Structures are given as structure tokens and as C-alpha cells.
PDB file of C-alpha atoms in Angstrom:
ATOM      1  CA  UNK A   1      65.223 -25.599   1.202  1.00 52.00           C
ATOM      2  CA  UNK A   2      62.120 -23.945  -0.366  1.00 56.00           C
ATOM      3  CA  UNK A   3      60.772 -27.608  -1.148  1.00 56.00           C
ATOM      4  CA  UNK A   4      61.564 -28.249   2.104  1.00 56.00           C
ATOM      5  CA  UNK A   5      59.191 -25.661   3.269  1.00 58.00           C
ATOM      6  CA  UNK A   6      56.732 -26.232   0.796  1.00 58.00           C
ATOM      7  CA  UNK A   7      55.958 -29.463   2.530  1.00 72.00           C
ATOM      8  CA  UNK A   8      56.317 -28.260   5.898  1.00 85.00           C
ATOM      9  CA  UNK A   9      52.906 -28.798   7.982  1.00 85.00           C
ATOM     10  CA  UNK A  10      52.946 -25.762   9.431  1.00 88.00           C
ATOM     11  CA  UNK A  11      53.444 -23.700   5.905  1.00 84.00           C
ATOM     12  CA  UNK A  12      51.003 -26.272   4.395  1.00 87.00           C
ATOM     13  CA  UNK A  13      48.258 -25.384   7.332  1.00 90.00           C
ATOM     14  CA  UNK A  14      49.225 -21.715   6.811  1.00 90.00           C
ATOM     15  CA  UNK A  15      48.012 -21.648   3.237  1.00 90.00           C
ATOM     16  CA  UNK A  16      45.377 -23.435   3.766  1.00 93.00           C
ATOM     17  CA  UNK A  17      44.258 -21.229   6.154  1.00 94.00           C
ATOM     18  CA  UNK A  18      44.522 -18.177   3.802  1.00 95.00           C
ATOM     19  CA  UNK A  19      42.811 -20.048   1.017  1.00 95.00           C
ATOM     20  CA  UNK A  20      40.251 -20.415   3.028  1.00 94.00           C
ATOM     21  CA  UNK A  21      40.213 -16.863   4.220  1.00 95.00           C
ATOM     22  CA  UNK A  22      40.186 -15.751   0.946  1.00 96.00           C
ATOM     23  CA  UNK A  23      37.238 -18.101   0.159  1.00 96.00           C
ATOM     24  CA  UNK A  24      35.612 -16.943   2.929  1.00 97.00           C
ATOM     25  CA  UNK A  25      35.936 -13.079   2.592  1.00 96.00           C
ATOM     26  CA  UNK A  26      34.718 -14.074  -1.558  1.00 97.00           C
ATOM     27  CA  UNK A  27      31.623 -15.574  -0.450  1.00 97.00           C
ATOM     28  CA  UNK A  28      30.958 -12.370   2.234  1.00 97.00           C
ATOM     29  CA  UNK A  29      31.575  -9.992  -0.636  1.00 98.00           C
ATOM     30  CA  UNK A  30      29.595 -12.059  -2.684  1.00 98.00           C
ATOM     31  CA  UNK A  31      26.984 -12.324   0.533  1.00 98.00           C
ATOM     32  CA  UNK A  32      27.205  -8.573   0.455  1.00 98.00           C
ATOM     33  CA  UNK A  33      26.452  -7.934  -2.668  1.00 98.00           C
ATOM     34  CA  UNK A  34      23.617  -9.987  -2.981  1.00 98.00           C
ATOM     35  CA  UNK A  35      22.146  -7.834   0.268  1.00 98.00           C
ATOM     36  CA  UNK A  36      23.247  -4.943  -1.454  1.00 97.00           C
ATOM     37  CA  UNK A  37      20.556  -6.206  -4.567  1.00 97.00           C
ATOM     38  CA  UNK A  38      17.926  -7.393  -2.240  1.00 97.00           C
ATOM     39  CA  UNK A  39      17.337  -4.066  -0.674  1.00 97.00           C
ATOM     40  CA  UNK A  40      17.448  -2.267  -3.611  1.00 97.00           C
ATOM     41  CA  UNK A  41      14.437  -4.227  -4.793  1.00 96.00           C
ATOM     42  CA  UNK A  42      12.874  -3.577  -0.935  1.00 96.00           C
ATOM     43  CA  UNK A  43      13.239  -0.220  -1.585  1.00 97.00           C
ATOM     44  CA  UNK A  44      11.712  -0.245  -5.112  1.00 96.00           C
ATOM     45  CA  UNK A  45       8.948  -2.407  -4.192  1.00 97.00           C
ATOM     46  CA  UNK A  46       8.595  -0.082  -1.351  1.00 97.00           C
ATOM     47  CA  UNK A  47       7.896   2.341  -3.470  1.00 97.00           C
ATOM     48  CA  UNK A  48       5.919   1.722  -5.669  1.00 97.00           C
ATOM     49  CA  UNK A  49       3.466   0.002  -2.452  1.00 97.00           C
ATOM     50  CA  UNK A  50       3.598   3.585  -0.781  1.00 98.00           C
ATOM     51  CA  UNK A  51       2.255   5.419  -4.408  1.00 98.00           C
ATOM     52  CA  UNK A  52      -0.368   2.160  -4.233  1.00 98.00           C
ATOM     53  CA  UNK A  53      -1.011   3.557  -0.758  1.00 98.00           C
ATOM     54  CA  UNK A  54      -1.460   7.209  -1.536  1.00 98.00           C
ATOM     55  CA  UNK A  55      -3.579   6.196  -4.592  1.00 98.00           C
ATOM     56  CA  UNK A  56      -5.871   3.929  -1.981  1.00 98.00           C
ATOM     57  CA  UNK A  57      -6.369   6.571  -0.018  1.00 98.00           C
ATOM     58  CA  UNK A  58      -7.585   8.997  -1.996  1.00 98.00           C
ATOM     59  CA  UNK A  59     -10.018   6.571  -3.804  1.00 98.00           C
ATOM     60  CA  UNK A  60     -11.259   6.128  -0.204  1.00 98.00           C
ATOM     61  CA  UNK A  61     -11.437   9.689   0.681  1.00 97.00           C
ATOM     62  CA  UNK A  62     -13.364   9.896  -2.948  1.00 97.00           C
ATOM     63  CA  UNK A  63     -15.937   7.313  -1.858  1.00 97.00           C
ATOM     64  CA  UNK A  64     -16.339   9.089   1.916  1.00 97.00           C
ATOM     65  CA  UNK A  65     -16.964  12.312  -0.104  1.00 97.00           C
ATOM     66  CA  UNK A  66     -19.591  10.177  -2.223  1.00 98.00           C
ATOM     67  CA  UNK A  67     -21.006   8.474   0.420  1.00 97.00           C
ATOM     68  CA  UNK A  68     -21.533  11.621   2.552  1.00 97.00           C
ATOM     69  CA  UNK A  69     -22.963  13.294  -0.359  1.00 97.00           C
ATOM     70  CA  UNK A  70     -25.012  10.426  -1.228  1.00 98.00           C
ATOM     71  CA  UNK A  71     -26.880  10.445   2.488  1.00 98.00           C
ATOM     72  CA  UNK A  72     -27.200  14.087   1.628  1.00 98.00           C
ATOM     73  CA  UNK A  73     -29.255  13.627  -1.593  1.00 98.00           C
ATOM     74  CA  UNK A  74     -31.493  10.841   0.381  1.00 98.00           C
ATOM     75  CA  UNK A  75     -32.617  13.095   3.427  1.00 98.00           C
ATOM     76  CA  UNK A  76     -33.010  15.926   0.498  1.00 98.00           C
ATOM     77  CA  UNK A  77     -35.451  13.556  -1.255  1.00 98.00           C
ATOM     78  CA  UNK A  78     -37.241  12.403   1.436  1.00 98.00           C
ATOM     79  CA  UNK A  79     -37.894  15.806   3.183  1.00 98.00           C
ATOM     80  CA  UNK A  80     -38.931  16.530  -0.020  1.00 98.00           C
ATOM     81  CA  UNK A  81     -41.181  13.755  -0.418  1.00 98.00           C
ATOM     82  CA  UNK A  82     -42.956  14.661   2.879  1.00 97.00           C
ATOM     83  CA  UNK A  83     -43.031  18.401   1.428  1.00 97.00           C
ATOM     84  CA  UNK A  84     -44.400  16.753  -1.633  1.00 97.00           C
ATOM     85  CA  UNK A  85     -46.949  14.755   0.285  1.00 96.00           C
ATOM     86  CA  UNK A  86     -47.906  17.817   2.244  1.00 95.00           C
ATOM     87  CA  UNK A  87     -48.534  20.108  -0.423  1.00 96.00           C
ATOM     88  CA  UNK A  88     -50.796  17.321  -1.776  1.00 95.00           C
ATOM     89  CA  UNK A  89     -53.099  17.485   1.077  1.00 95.00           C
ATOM     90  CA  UNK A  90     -53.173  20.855   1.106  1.00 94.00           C
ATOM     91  CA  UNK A  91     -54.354  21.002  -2.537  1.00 94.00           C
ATOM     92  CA  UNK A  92     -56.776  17.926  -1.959  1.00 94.00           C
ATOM     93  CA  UNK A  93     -58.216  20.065   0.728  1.00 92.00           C
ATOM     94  CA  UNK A  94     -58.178  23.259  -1.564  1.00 91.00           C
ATOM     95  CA  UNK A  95     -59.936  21.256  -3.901  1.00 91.00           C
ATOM     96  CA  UNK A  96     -62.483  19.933  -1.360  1.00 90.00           C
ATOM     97  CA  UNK A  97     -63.302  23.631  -0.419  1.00 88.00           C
ATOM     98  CA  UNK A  98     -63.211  24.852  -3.799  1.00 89.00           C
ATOM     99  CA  UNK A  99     -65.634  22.229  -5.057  1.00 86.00           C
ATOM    100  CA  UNK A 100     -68.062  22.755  -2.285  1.00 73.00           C
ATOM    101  CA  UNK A 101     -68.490  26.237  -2.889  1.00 60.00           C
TER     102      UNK A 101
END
């Protein structure tokens, strides 16, 4: 009797069917895990491009702050050139005055 239903179609189809099940639900788990992996390097990689991020950022906030302070030092030097350049033709002229007295 159990060979008998060991070579029935319908048992035969029936364990098929859970082989296959069980292949199937192995290659999810397997699916699954490899998901599982994959966003745990995402989330790594993530991280480390938001601390890339941060760094940028305040490189670029350092170079606004040198920039800024850069057109600072130019309009310094070249109101003090024009101070320079006045006070020259004010002692030219002192000069003049002096020289012709």
C-alpha cells in the first residue's frame, strides 16, 4: 500500500509541490538576506557620505568667511591707497609752499 501511494500522481504532484515550496521560501530567505546585507552597506555608505557632507560644508563656510574677509582687506587697501595718494598731494603741496617761502 505505501508503494502504492508513493507512485500515486496525486502524492507524487503533492511533493513536488512542497519541494518546490521549500525551494522557493530558501531562495526568499536567501533573497532576504541578501537585502538584509545590501542596506546595511546603504546605510554605511550613507554615512560616511553625510560626515563627507558636513565636512563640505564647513570647508565652504571656511572659504565664504575667507572670501568675505578677503573683499574686506581689498576695499581696506584701496581706501587706503587713495588716503595714501591724498596725503601725498598734500605734502607735495606743503612742500611747494614751504620751498617758496
Amino acid at each position: 500500500m505505501a508503494a502504492h501511494q508513493a507512485k500515486c500522481p496525486i502524492v507524487l504532484r503533492i511533493k513536488e509541490e512542497e519541494k518546490a515550496k521549500k525551494t522557493y521560501y530558501a531562495e526568499l530567505e536567501q533573497i532576504a538576506t541578501e537585502l538584509k546585507e545590501l542596506a546595511c552597506k546603504f546605510s554605511e555608505e550613507n554615512q560616511v557620505l553625510v560626515q563627507e557632507n558636513k565636512e563640505l560644508k564647513n570647508e565652504l563656510k571656511r572659504f565664504d568667511e575667507y572670501k568675505e574677509a578677503f573683499f574686506i582687506l581689498k576695499a581696506r587697501r584701496e581706501y587706503l591707497e587713495e588716503e595714501n595718494s591724498s596725503l601725498k598731494e598734500q605734502l607735495n603741496e606743503l612742500s611747494v609752499l614751504c620751498s617758496g617761502s
